[in-house]
Amino acid sequence: MFVAETLMPALTELKNEYEKAKADPVFWETFAYDLKHYVGRPSPVYYAKRWSEHLGGAQIYLKREDLNHTGAHKVNNTIGQALLAQRMGKKRVIAETGAGQHGVASATVAARFNMECVVYMGAEDIKRQAPNVYRMKLLGATVVPVESGTKTLKDALNEAMRDWVTNVDHTFYILGTAAGPHPYPMIVRDFQTIIGREAITQMQEMIGRQPDIVTACVGGGSNAIGLFYPYVNEQNVRMVGIEAGGRGIQTGQHAAPINEGKVGVLHGARSYLMQDEHGQIATTHSVSAGLDYPGVGPEHSYLKDIGRVEYEAVTDEEALKAFHDLCHFEGIIPALESSHALAWAAKEAPKHNKDKVILVNLSGRGDKDINTVAQICGITL
Ligand SMILES: *Cc1c(COP(=O)(O)O)cnc(C)c1O
């Protein structure tokens, strides 16, 4: 934890309560009930046969987080944290959001659990993401525009923390990715490991063994750590996290803090971080809003340093190609975030024999991205 003294009581309370919840079987039963009946889990693993044949190498399987209620993996975490809030008797939840996906997932569970919901969102992002702003409002949330800094995600996160410090007696802060101060990276990881735990059972059923490679895109790192963590001790499984290479790492216009490799402190955690020559947070670029964050969860930095997980970057252009290919070959419109992991798998598959298996986490569906893609392709909707 690298936080101001004022945040310590809130974080300590959360840590203590989570430890109790973690040891309580009823908590996990309640979580499992909602994952099954509200989210629609387990999400299937799907064999992308046509795409694999087209690529001509390893077989590609997809973990279909895009089929969850609300269309991505984020809801796994927001349900878990809403249940924690309920346990702690907090009737108000707050959240930060960039593209609006975590805001929507938070507003969704707040409605489900009858809680007041306030979402902090950069004023710049509000302009760019009108449909998600309206979704949050439909779900009953209040969206607060953040006018500080670059008016984007990192500023929204600062503002949410400020609210939390002031209102901690009745407010729970639902953090959206496996980043931020301890215990958040651990809590978010634990809720998202449902992805990897299901995958282990499903791969065993489908092919009688585990994949040779598992891969996922890395923004803050929650979908990736959710898939990777249950595989950490499976030494034969190679793991590759994919960051947003934007216009190319060499251009500086990207969102790939691990690939860039400078250590810093942001939002209460010490991790790899994109910085300028003065150590200030650098501006980021990615075609996918969900990967457009200058930091990354600290556990990914650890997994990189111990050599257990490799981290690569793919460019906007490569991700867009994978986006179109998955549409054409499999009838699945993937999120632009997930398209980064798909793009890496598409480059990797031809290097292997047909008996090798790559499992890609399809973290979300791409309906939210069709305007972005159409615009890039010069199509007016
Ligand atoms: C938010 C988002 C991501 C990036 O967040 P992580 O915490 O790195 O998983 C990836 N995919 C989708 C579909 C998202 O909505």
mmCIF file of C-alpha atoms and ligand atoms in Angstrom:
data_model
loop_
_atom_site.group_PDB
_atom_site.id
_atom_site.type_symbol
_atom_site.label_atom_id
_atom_site.label_comp_id
_atom_site.label_asym_id
_atom_site.label_seq_id
_atom_site.Cartn_x
_atom_site.Cartn_y
_atom_site.Cartn_z
ATOM 1 C CA MET A 1 0.000 0.000 0.000
ATOM 2 C CA PHE A 2 1.383 3.385 -0.995
ATOM 3 C CA VAL A 3 -1.394 5.634 0.248
ATOM 4 C CA ALA A 4 -2.034 8.700 2.348
ATOM 5 C CA GLU A 5 -2.515 8.141 6.079
ATOM 6 C CA THR A 6 -6.178 9.152 5.684
ATOM 7 C CA LEU A 7 -6.907 6.097 3.520
ATOM 8 C CA MET A 8 -5.425 3.572 5.949
ATOM 9 C CA PRO A 9 -8.511 3.074 8.186
ATOM 10 C CA ALA A 10 -10.708 2.365 5.138
ATOM 11 C CA LEU A 11 -8.209 -0.084 3.643
ATOM 12 C CA THR A 12 -7.614 -1.808 6.966
ATOM 13 C CA GLU A 13 -11.347 -2.258 7.534
ATOM 14 C CA LEU A 14 -11.702 -3.707 4.032
ATOM 15 C CA LYS A 15 -8.757 -6.054 4.513
ATOM 16 C CA ASN A 16 -10.079 -7.361 7.825
ATOM 17 C CA GLU A 17 -13.604 -7.850 6.497
ATOM 18 C CA TYR A 18 -12.355 -9.597 3.375
ATOM 19 C CA GLU A 19 -10.304 -12.006 5.482
ATOM 20 C CA LYS A 20 -13.470 -12.938 7.384
ATOM 21 C CA ALA A 21 -15.526 -13.270 4.208
ATOM 22 C CA LYS A 22 -12.807 -15.386 2.611
ATOM 23 C CA ALA A 23 -13.059 -17.924 5.430
ATOM 24 C CA ASP A 24 -16.875 -17.982 5.325
ATOM 25 C CA PRO A 25 -18.336 -20.737 3.087
ATOM 26 C CA VAL A 26 -21.722 -18.961 3.024
ATOM 27 C CA PHE A 27 -20.099 -15.932 1.368
ATOM 28 C CA TRP A 28 -18.734 -18.089 -1.464
ATOM 29 C CA GLU A 29 -22.032 -19.979 -1.842
ATOM 30 C CA THR A 30 -23.866 -16.674 -2.255
ATOM 31 C CA PHE A 31 -21.256 -15.542 -4.789
ATOM 32 C CA ALA A 32 -21.562 -18.827 -6.715
ATOM 33 C CA TYR A 33 -25.365 -18.524 -6.753
ATOM 34 C CA ASP A 34 -25.214 -15.094 -8.388
ATOM 35 C CA LEU A 35 -22.525 -16.118 -10.845
ATOM 36 C CA LYS A 36 -24.753 -18.972 -11.957
ATOM 37 C CA HIS A 37 -28.207 -17.420 -11.960
ATOM 38 C CA TYR A 38 -27.490 -13.745 -12.615
ATOM 39 C CA VAL A 39 -24.313 -13.778 -14.723
ATOM 40 C CA GLY A 40 -25.065 -17.070 -16.474
ATOM 41 C CA ARG A 41 -21.868 -18.910 -15.578
ATOM 42 C CA PRO A 42 -20.089 -21.095 -16.331
ATOM 43 C CA SER A 43 -19.124 -19.278 -19.520
ATOM 44 C CA PRO A 44 -18.345 -21.853 -22.212
ATOM 45 C CA VAL A 45 -14.982 -22.706 -23.691
ATOM 46 C CA TYR A 46 -15.365 -22.752 -27.471
ATOM 47 C CA TYR A 47 -13.119 -24.418 -30.024
ATOM 48 C CA ALA A 48 -12.482 -21.887 -32.805
ATOM 49 C CA LYS A 49 -12.078 -24.563 -35.472
ATOM 50 C CA ARG A 50 -12.441 -22.514 -38.645
ATOM 51 C CA TRP A 51 -10.111 -19.766 -37.434
ATOM 52 C CA SER A 52 -7.550 -22.345 -36.271
ATOM 53 C CA GLU A 53 -7.635 -24.071 -39.664
ATOM 54 C CA HIS A 54 -7.255 -20.742 -41.430
ATOM 55 C CA LEU A 55 -4.220 -19.862 -39.307
ATOM 56 C CA GLY A 56 -2.738 -23.313 -39.917
ATOM 57 C CA GLY A 57 -1.001 -24.230 -36.687
ATOM 58 C CA ALA A 58 -1.997 -24.590 -33.058
ATOM 59 C CA GLN A 59 -5.685 -25.081 -32.193
ATOM 60 C CA ILE A 60 -7.324 -22.033 -30.642
ATOM 61 C CA TYR A 61 -9.914 -22.235 -27.876
ATOM 62 C CA LEU A 62 -11.809 -19.246 -26.495
ATOM 63 C CA LYS A 63 -12.998 -18.700 -22.929
ATOM 64 C CA ARG A 64 -16.294 -16.903 -23.602
ATOM 65 C CA GLU A 65 -16.472 -14.145 -20.966
ATOM 66 C CA ASP A 66 -18.291 -12.153 -23.665
ATOM 67 C CA LEU A 67 -21.374 -14.257 -22.948
ATOM 68 C CA ASN A 68 -21.697 -13.055 -19.345
ATOM 69 C CA HIS A 69 -24.551 -10.757 -18.366
ATOM 70 C CA THR A 70 -23.379 -7.198 -19.245
ATOM 71 C CA GLY A 71 -21.021 -8.636 -21.860
ATOM 72 C CA ALA A 72 -17.646 -8.966 -20.160
ATOM 73 C CA HIS A 73 -15.692 -10.375 -17.210
ATOM 74 C CA LYS A 74 -16.041 -7.211 -15.104
ATOM 75 C CA VAL A 75 -19.330 -8.303 -13.537
ATOM 76 C CA ASN A 76 -17.602 -11.240 -11.777
ATOM 77 C CA ASN A 77 -15.736 -8.696 -9.679
ATOM 78 C CA THR A 78 -18.558 -6.208 -9.131
ATOM 79 C CA ILE A 79 -20.826 -8.943 -7.782
ATOM 80 C CA GLY A 80 -18.138 -10.100 -5.373
ATOM 81 C CA GLN A 81 -17.467 -6.576 -4.114
ATOM 82 C CA ALA A 82 -21.188 -5.753 -3.836
ATOM 83 C CA LEU A 83 -21.587 -8.839 -1.631
ATOM 84 C CA LEU A 84 -18.696 -7.606 0.502
ATOM 85 C CA ALA A 85 -20.370 -4.192 0.762
ATOM 86 C CA GLN A 86 -23.590 -5.884 1.841
ATOM 87 C CA ARG A 87 -21.725 -7.879 4.485
ATOM 88 C CA MET A 88 -20.189 -4.672 5.793
ATOM 89 C CA GLY A 89 -23.608 -3.004 5.961
ATOM 90 C CA LYS A 90 -22.690 -0.283 3.420
ATOM 91 C CA LYS A 91 -25.665 1.006 1.466
ATOM 92 C CA ARG A 92 -23.770 3.272 -0.929
ATOM 93 C CA VAL A 93 -21.238 2.118 -3.514
ATOM 94 C CA ILE A 94 -18.916 4.254 -5.625
ATOM 95 C CA ALA A 95 -16.805 3.343 -8.628
ATOM 96 C CA GLU A 96 -14.393 4.884 -11.123
ATOM 97 C CA THR A 97 -14.789 4.263 -14.814
ATOM 98 C CA GLY A 98 -12.893 5.018 -18.017
ATOM 99 C CA ALA A 99 -14.804 3.741 -21.021
ATOM 100 C CA GLY A 100 -17.789 3.115 -18.779
ATOM 101 C CA GLN A 101 -17.666 -0.686 -18.698
ATOM 102 C CA HIS A 102 -16.851 -0.921 -14.991
ATOM 103 C CA GLY A 103 -19.350 1.853 -14.274
ATOM 104 C CA VAL A 104 -22.073 -0.141 -16.018
ATOM 105 C CA ALA A 105 -21.099 -3.354 -14.200
ATOM 106 C CA SER A 106 -21.171 -1.463 -10.873
ATOM 107 C CA ALA A 107 -24.514 0.228 -11.611
ATOM 108 C CA THR A 108 -25.906 -3.183 -12.573
ATOM 109 C CA VAL A 109 -25.049 -4.857 -9.272
ATOM 110 C CA ALA A 110 -26.069 -1.778 -7.276
ATOM 111 C CA ALA A 111 -29.553 -2.130 -8.780
ATOM 112 C CA ARG A 112 -29.495 -5.880 -8.106
ATOM 113 C CA PHE A 113 -28.541 -5.357 -4.427
ATOM 114 C CA ASN A 114 -30.569 -2.181 -3.821
ATOM 115 C CA MET A 115 -27.644 0.158 -3.200
ATOM 116 C CA GLU A 116 -27.098 3.797 -4.090
ATOM 117 C CA CYS A 117 -24.435 4.032 -6.813
ATOM 118 C CA VAL A 118 -22.191 6.975 -7.717
ATOM 119 C CA VAL A 119 -19.775 6.610 -10.630
ATOM 120 C CA TYR A 120 -16.828 8.968 -11.169
ATOM 121 C CA MET A 121 -15.976 9.457 -14.825
ATOM 122 C CA GLY A 122 -13.598 11.862 -16.539
ATOM 123 C CA ALA A 123 -15.427 14.685 -18.351
ATOM 124 C CA GLU A 124 -13.488 13.810 -21.504
ATOM 125 C CA ASP A 125 -14.585 10.156 -21.281
ATOM 126 C CA ILE A 126 -18.213 11.190 -20.698
ATOM 127 C CA LYS A 127 -18.150 12.975 -24.057
ATOM 128 C CA ARG A 128 -16.664 9.946 -25.809
ATOM 129 C CA GLN A 129 -18.838 7.271 -24.201
ATOM 130 C CA ALA A 130 -22.396 8.611 -24.297
ATOM 131 C CA PRO A 131 -24.166 5.213 -24.594
ATOM 132 C CA ASN A 132 -22.486 3.854 -21.445
ATOM 133 C CA VAL A 133 -23.269 7.053 -19.537
ATOM 134 C CA TYR A 134 -26.920 6.605 -20.450
ATOM 135 C CA ARG A 135 -26.794 2.897 -19.513
ATOM 136 C CA MET A 136 -25.533 3.784 -16.025
ATOM 137 C CA LYS A 137 -28.321 6.328 -15.633
ATOM 138 C CA LEU A 138 -30.936 3.800 -16.807
ATOM 139 C CA LEU A 139 -29.637 1.451 -14.122
ATOM 140 C CA GLY A 140 -30.167 4.147 -11.507
ATOM 141 C CA ALA A 141 -26.613 5.377 -10.966
ATOM 142 C CA THR A 142 -25.417 8.976 -10.659
ATOM 143 C CA VAL A 143 -22.522 9.791 -12.985
ATOM 144 C CA VAL A 144 -20.202 12.509 -11.650
ATOM 145 C CA PRO A 145 -17.994 14.255 -14.257
ATOM 146 C CA VAL A 146 -14.351 14.657 -13.155
ATOM 147 C CA GLU A 147 -12.784 17.887 -14.418
ATOM 148 C CA SER A 148 -9.266 17.517 -12.956
ATOM 149 C CA GLY A 149 -6.060 16.478 -14.763
ATOM 150 C CA THR A 150 -6.593 14.936 -18.188
ATOM 151 C CA LYS A 151 -10.284 14.341 -17.300
ATOM 152 C CA THR A 152 -9.899 10.615 -17.894
ATOM 153 C CA LEU A 153 -9.716 7.338 -15.962
ATOM 154 C CA LYS A 154 -6.763 8.076 -13.671
ATOM 155 C CA ASP A 155 -8.420 11.317 -12.517
ATOM 156 C CA ALA A 156 -11.728 9.502 -11.947
ATOM 157 C CA LEU A 157 -9.882 6.997 -9.752
ATOM 158 C CA ASN A 158 -8.343 9.794 -7.670
ATOM 159 C CA GLU A 159 -11.772 11.368 -7.207
ATOM 160 C CA ALA A 160 -13.383 8.067 -6.167
ATOM 161 C CA MET A 161 -10.675 7.574 -3.518
ATOM 162 C CA ARG A 162 -11.324 11.095 -2.228
ATOM 163 C CA ASP A 163 -15.051 10.352 -1.885
ATOM 164 C CA TRP A 164 -14.258 7.076 -0.121
ATOM 165 C CA VAL A 165 -12.045 8.736 2.501
ATOM 166 C CA THR A 166 -14.818 11.211 3.299
ATOM 167 C CA ASN A 167 -17.751 8.767 3.333
ATOM 168 C CA VAL A 168 -16.178 5.486 4.399
ATOM 169 C CA ASP A 169 -18.648 4.894 7.259
ATOM 170 C CA HIS A 170 -21.472 4.146 4.809
ATOM 171 C CA THR A 171 -19.677 3.826 1.441
ATOM 172 C CA PHE A 172 -17.955 0.908 -0.280
ATOM 173 C CA TYR A 173 -15.518 1.600 -3.112
ATOM 174 C CA ILE A 174 -15.871 -0.981 -5.926
ATOM 175 C CA LEU A 175 -12.510 -0.848 -7.723
ATOM 176 C CA GLY A 176 -12.658 -2.115 -11.298
ATOM 177 C CA THR A 177 -9.395 -3.907 -11.955
ATOM 178 C CA ALA A 178 -6.640 -5.847 -10.191
ATOM 179 C CA ALA A 179 -4.766 -2.618 -9.393
ATOM 180 C CA GLY A 180 -4.883 0.061 -6.696
ATOM 181 C CA PRO A 181 -3.721 -0.362 -3.098
ATOM 182 C CA HIS A 182 -3.714 -3.694 -1.268
ATOM 183 C CA PRO A 183 -6.086 -5.478 -0.635
ATOM 184 C CA TYR A 184 -7.804 -4.550 -3.949
ATOM 185 C CA PRO A 185 -5.462 -6.390 -6.347
ATOM 186 C CA MET A 186 -5.906 -9.551 -4.246
ATOM 187 C CA ILE A 187 -9.682 -9.189 -3.864
ATOM 188 C CA VAL A 188 -10.265 -8.544 -7.565
ATOM 189 C CA ARG A 189 -7.972 -11.441 -8.480
ATOM 190 C CA ASP A 190 -9.814 -13.822 -6.176
ATOM 191 C CA PHE A 191 -13.215 -12.926 -7.663
ATOM 192 C CA GLN A 192 -11.915 -13.222 -11.223
ATOM 193 C CA THR A 193 -10.201 -16.614 -10.715
ATOM 194 C CA ILE A 194 -13.574 -18.155 -11.541
ATOM 195 C CA ILE A 195 -12.367 -17.742 -15.162
ATOM 196 C CA GLY A 196 -9.267 -19.897 -14.726
ATOM 197 C CA ARG A 197 -10.896 -22.407 -12.387
ATOM 198 C CA GLU A 198 -13.687 -23.072 -14.878
ATOM 199 C CA ALA A 199 -11.193 -23.250 -17.747
ATOM 200 C CA ILE A 200 -9.173 -25.953 -15.987
ATOM 201 C CA THR A 201 -12.272 -28.164 -15.620
ATOM 202 C CA GLN A 202 -13.553 -27.371 -19.122
ATOM 203 C CA MET A 203 -10.264 -28.024 -20.934
ATOM 204 C CA GLN A 204 -9.941 -31.338 -19.104
ATOM 205 C CA GLU A 205 -13.442 -32.272 -20.319
ATOM 206 C CA MET A 206 -12.886 -31.083 -23.889
ATOM 207 C CA ILE A 207 -9.356 -32.255 -24.697
ATOM 208 C CA GLY A 208 -8.385 -34.334 -21.667
ATOM 209 C CA ARG A 209 -5.539 -32.010 -20.724
ATOM 210 C CA GLN A 210 -4.613 -28.380 -20.182
ATOM 211 C CA PRO A 211 -3.665 -25.975 -23.009
ATOM 212 C CA ASP A 212 -0.008 -25.432 -23.908
ATOM 213 C CA ILE A 213 -0.449 -21.663 -23.829
ATOM 214 C CA VAL A 214 -2.996 -19.404 -22.131
ATOM 215 C CA THR A 215 -3.235 -15.753 -23.093
ATOM 216 C CA ALA A 216 -5.275 -12.673 -22.148
ATOM 217 C CA CYS A 217 -5.165 -8.926 -22.686
ATOM 218 C CA VAL A 218 -3.830 -6.757 -19.865
ATOM 219 C CA GLY A 219 -5.271 -3.350 -19.022
ATOM 220 C CA GLY A 220 -5.209 -3.103 -15.249
ATOM 221 C CA GLY A 221 -4.917 -6.862 -15.371
ATOM 222 C CA SER A 222 -8.106 -8.355 -13.929
ATOM 223 C CA ASN A 223 -9.226 -10.698 -16.706
ATOM 224 C CA ALA A 224 -5.650 -11.875 -17.209
ATOM 225 C CA ILE A 225 -4.947 -12.569 -13.533
ATOM 226 C CA GLY A 226 -8.333 -14.312 -13.295
ATOM 227 C CA LEU A 227 -7.299 -16.736 -16.015
ATOM 228 C CA PHE A 228 -3.613 -17.025 -15.071
ATOM 229 C CA TYR A 229 -3.726 -17.399 -11.299
ATOM 230 C CA PRO A 230 -5.186 -20.928 -11.165
ATOM 231 C CA TYR A 231 -2.550 -21.945 -13.750
ATOM 232 C CA VAL A 232 0.479 -20.471 -11.945
ATOM 233 C CA ASN A 233 1.575 -23.831 -10.519
ATOM 234 C CA GLU A 234 0.887 -25.757 -13.751
ATOM 235 C CA GLN A 235 4.486 -25.537 -14.909
ATOM 236 C CA ASN A 236 3.763 -26.936 -18.386
ATOM 237 C CA VAL A 237 1.365 -24.123 -19.206
ATOM 238 C CA ARG A 238 3.009 -21.109 -20.804
ATOM 239 C CA MET A 239 1.278 -17.815 -19.969
ATOM 240 C CA VAL A 240 1.391 -14.651 -22.039
ATOM 241 C CA GLY A 241 -0.218 -11.313 -21.127
ATOM 242 C CA ILE A 242 -0.871 -8.891 -23.969
ATOM 243 C CA GLU A 243 -0.584 -5.147 -23.489
ATOM 244 C CA ALA A 244 -1.826 -2.436 -25.838
ATOM 245 C CA GLY A 245 0.978 -1.577 -28.239
ATOM 246 C CA GLY A 246 -1.043 1.327 -29.689
ATOM 247 C CA ARG A 247 0.775 2.888 -32.667
ATOM 248 C CA GLY A 248 3.891 0.835 -31.804
ATOM 249 C CA ILE A 249 6.033 0.722 -28.645
ATOM 250 C CA GLN A 250 8.777 2.737 -30.377
ATOM 251 C CA THR A 251 6.351 5.666 -31.027
ATOM 252 C CA GLY A 252 5.693 6.114 -27.298
ATOM 253 C CA GLN A 253 1.965 6.139 -28.138
ATOM 254 C CA HIS A 254 0.819 2.991 -26.380
ATOM 255 C CA ALA A 255 -0.461 1.625 -23.087
ATOM 256 C CA ALA A 256 2.140 -1.026 -22.354
ATOM 257 C CA PRO A 257 3.735 -0.241 -18.959
ATOM 258 C CA ILE A 258 5.250 -3.707 -18.433
ATOM 259 C CA ASN A 259 6.823 -3.730 -21.890
ATOM 260 C CA GLU A 260 8.212 -0.278 -21.246
ATOM 261 C CA GLY A 261 9.528 -1.430 -17.892
ATOM 262 C CA LYS A 262 9.781 1.601 -15.562
ATOM 263 C CA VAL A 263 8.832 1.126 -11.911
ATOM 264 C CA GLY A 264 6.697 3.761 -10.201
ATOM 265 C CA VAL A 265 3.826 4.340 -7.806
ATOM 266 C CA LEU A 266 0.278 5.029 -8.973
ATOM 267 C CA HIS A 267 -3.065 4.743 -7.188
ATOM 268 C CA GLY A 268 -1.554 3.157 -4.114
ATOM 269 C CA ALA A 269 0.546 0.430 -5.696
ATOM 270 C CA ARG A 270 4.171 0.082 -6.792
ATOM 271 C CA SER A 271 4.285 -1.481 -10.218
ATOM 272 C CA TYR A 272 5.409 -0.928 -13.798
ATOM 273 C CA LEU A 273 4.138 2.439 -14.918
ATOM 274 C CA MET A 274 4.279 4.683 -17.985
ATOM 275 C CA GLN A 275 6.179 7.835 -17.074
ATOM 276 C CA ASP A 276 7.782 10.749 -18.847
ATOM 277 C CA GLU A 277 11.420 11.761 -18.269
ATOM 278 C CA HIS A 278 10.386 13.646 -15.082
ATOM 279 C CA GLY A 279 8.588 10.645 -13.583
ATOM 280 C CA GLN A 280 5.161 12.138 -14.307
ATOM 281 C CA ILE A 281 2.404 9.848 -15.567
ATOM 282 C CA ALA A 282 2.732 9.684 -19.336
ATOM 283 C CA THR A 283 -0.234 10.009 -21.669
ATOM 284 C CA THR A 284 -1.367 6.721 -23.118
ATOM 285 C CA HIS A 285 -2.927 5.649 -26.371
ATOM 286 C CA SER A 286 -4.842 2.557 -27.379
ATOM 287 C CA VAL A 287 -7.627 1.941 -29.859
ATOM 288 C CA SER A 288 -9.349 0.068 -27.053
ATOM 289 C CA ALA A 289 -10.573 2.254 -24.196
ATOM 290 C CA GLY A 290 -10.436 -0.598 -21.668
ATOM 291 C CA LEU A 291 -6.662 -1.000 -22.097
ATOM 292 C CA ASP A 292 -5.938 2.734 -22.018
ATOM 293 C CA TYR A 293 -4.435 2.912 -18.499
ATOM 294 C CA PRO A 294 -0.835 3.949 -17.699
ATOM 295 C CA GLY A 295 -0.400 1.435 -14.863
ATOM 296 C CA VAL A 296 -0.886 -2.281 -14.319
ATOM 297 C CA GLY A 297 -1.761 -4.441 -11.337
ATOM 298 C CA PRO A 298 1.276 -5.182 -9.133
ATOM 299 C CA GLU A 299 0.870 -8.963 -9.296
ATOM 300 C CA HIS A 300 1.528 -8.848 -13.050
ATOM 301 C CA SER A 301 4.751 -6.961 -12.399
ATOM 302 C CA TYR A 302 5.690 -9.687 -9.937
ATOM 303 C CA LEU A 303 4.845 -12.493 -12.365
ATOM 304 C CA LYS A 304 6.929 -10.719 -14.992
ATOM 305 C CA ASP A 305 9.899 -10.301 -12.624
ATOM 306 C CA ILE A 306 9.916 -13.959 -11.506
ATOM 307 C CA GLY A 307 9.652 -14.995 -15.165
ATOM 308 C CA ARG A 308 6.422 -16.964 -14.784
ATOM 309 C CA VAL A 309 4.405 -14.884 -17.267
ATOM 310 C CA GLU A 310 5.642 -13.288 -20.481
ATOM 311 C CA TYR A 311 4.246 -9.923 -21.531
ATOM 312 C CA GLU A 312 4.003 -8.888 -25.160
ATOM 313 C CA ALA A 313 2.321 -5.999 -26.947
ATOM 314 C CA VAL A 314 0.261 -5.910 -30.129
ATOM 315 C CA THR A 315 -0.587 -2.772 -32.089
ATOM 316 C CA ASP A 316 -3.965 -1.179 -32.784
ATOM 317 C CA GLU A 317 -3.699 -2.386 -36.349
ATOM 318 C CA GLU A 318 -3.025 -6.007 -35.396
ATOM 319 C CA ALA A 319 -5.902 -5.958 -32.907
ATOM 320 C CA LEU A 320 -8.278 -4.575 -35.557
ATOM 321 C CA LYS A 321 -7.327 -7.335 -37.969
ATOM 322 C CA ALA A 322 -8.021 -9.992 -35.322
ATOM 323 C CA PHE A 323 -11.342 -8.262 -34.564
ATOM 324 C CA HIS A 324 -12.447 -8.613 -38.208
ATOM 325 C CA ASP A 325 -11.094 -12.146 -38.541
ATOM 326 C CA LEU A 326 -13.010 -13.439 -35.528
ATOM 327 C CA CYS A 327 -16.188 -11.866 -36.961
ATOM 328 C CA HIS A 328 -15.649 -13.565 -40.335
ATOM 329 C CA PHE A 329 -14.356 -16.965 -39.276
ATOM 330 C CA GLU A 330 -16.358 -17.634 -36.119
ATOM 331 C CA GLY A 331 -19.393 -15.334 -36.097
ATOM 332 C CA ILE A 332 -18.207 -13.714 -32.879
ATOM 333 C CA ILE A 333 -17.734 -9.940 -32.503
ATOM 334 C CA PRO A 334 -14.984 -9.592 -29.872
ATOM 335 C CA ALA A 335 -14.243 -6.546 -27.711
ATOM 336 C CA LEU A 336 -11.275 -4.506 -28.974
ATOM 337 C CA GLU A 337 -9.518 -5.271 -25.676
ATOM 338 C CA SER A 338 -9.897 -9.013 -26.204
ATOM 339 C CA SER A 339 -8.833 -8.569 -29.845
ATOM 340 C CA HIS A 340 -5.313 -7.841 -28.558
ATOM 341 C CA ALA A 341 -5.048 -11.332 -27.077
ATOM 342 C CA LEU A 342 -6.618 -12.786 -30.232
ATOM 343 C CA ALA A 343 -4.079 -10.937 -32.392
ATOM 344 C CA TRP A 344 -1.184 -12.380 -30.435
ATOM 345 C CA ALA A 345 -2.666 -15.895 -30.714
ATOM 346 C CA ALA A 346 -3.039 -15.385 -34.480
ATOM 347 C CA LYS A 347 0.679 -14.573 -34.755
ATOM 348 C CA GLU A 348 1.718 -17.409 -32.448
ATOM 349 C CA ALA A 349 -0.471 -20.271 -33.741
ATOM 350 C CA PRO A 350 1.349 -20.756 -37.101
ATOM 351 C CA LYS A 351 4.644 -21.307 -35.212
ATOM 352 C CA HIS A 352 3.260 -24.530 -33.697
ATOM 353 C CA ASN A 353 2.082 -27.982 -34.768
ATOM 354 C CA LYS A 354 -1.599 -28.843 -35.006
ATOM 355 C CA ASP A 355 -1.465 -30.775 -31.720
ATOM 356 C CA LYS A 356 -0.671 -27.671 -29.679
ATOM 357 C CA VAL A 357 -3.482 -25.771 -27.961
ATOM 358 C CA ILE A 358 -3.800 -22.048 -27.186
ATOM 359 C CA LEU A 359 -6.567 -20.834 -24.863
ATOM 360 C CA VAL A 360 -7.482 -17.157 -25.348
ATOM 361 C CA ASN A 361 -9.568 -15.269 -22.814
ATOM 362 C CA LEU A 362 -12.320 -13.563 -24.806
ATOM 363 C CA SER A 363 -12.840 -10.980 -22.083
ATOM 364 C CA GLY A 364 -15.835 -9.223 -23.633
ATOM 365 C CA ARG A 365 -18.118 -8.743 -26.599
ATOM 366 C CA GLY A 366 -17.503 -6.086 -29.202
ATOM 367 C CA ASP A 367 -20.939 -4.522 -29.644
ATOM 368 C CA LYS A 368 -19.715 -1.525 -27.637
ATOM 369 C CA ASP A 369 -16.867 -1.036 -30.120
ATOM 370 C CA ILE A 370 -18.663 -1.037 -33.452
ATOM 371 C CA ASN A 371 -18.752 2.765 -33.686
ATOM 372 C CA THR A 372 -14.998 2.970 -33.094
ATOM 373 C CA VAL A 373 -14.298 0.295 -35.690
ATOM 374 C CA ALA A 374 -16.681 1.796 -38.245
ATOM 375 C CA GLN A 375 -15.069 5.210 -37.811
ATOM 376 C CA ILE A 376 -11.571 3.776 -38.342
ATOM 377 C CA CYS A 377 -12.821 1.982 -41.458
ATOM 378 C CA GLY A 378 -14.324 5.253 -42.727
ATOM 379 C CA ILE A 379 -17.901 4.020 -42.472
ATOM 380 C CA THR A 380 -20.681 6.324 -41.214
ATOM 381 C CA LEU A 381 -23.335 4.521 -39.180
HETATM 382 C C1 LIG B 1 -12.096 -3.392 -18.919
HETATM 383 C C2 LIG B 1 -11.848 -4.452 -19.915
HETATM 384 C C3 LIG B 1 -10.572 -5.030 -20.078
HETATM 385 C C4 LIG B 1 -9.346 -4.536 -19.354
HETATM 386 O O1 LIG B 1 -9.372 -4.678 -17.978
HETATM 387 P P1 LIG B 1 -8.541 -5.773 -17.194
HETATM 388 O O2 LIG B 1 -8.707 -5.389 -15.776
HETATM 389 O O3 LIG B 1 -7.126 -5.706 -17.650
HETATM 390 O O4 LIG B 1 -9.152 -7.081 -17.503
HETATM 391 C C5 LIG B 1 -10.422 -6.077 -20.976
HETATM 392 N N1 LIG B 1 -11.463 -6.529 -21.690
HETATM 393 C C6 LIG B 1 -12.708 -5.996 -21.579
HETATM 394 C C7 LIG B 1 -13.796 -6.549 -22.411
HETATM 395 C C8 LIG B 1 -12.932 -4.953 -20.685
HETATM 396 O O5 LIG B 1 -14.169 -4.435 -20.582
#
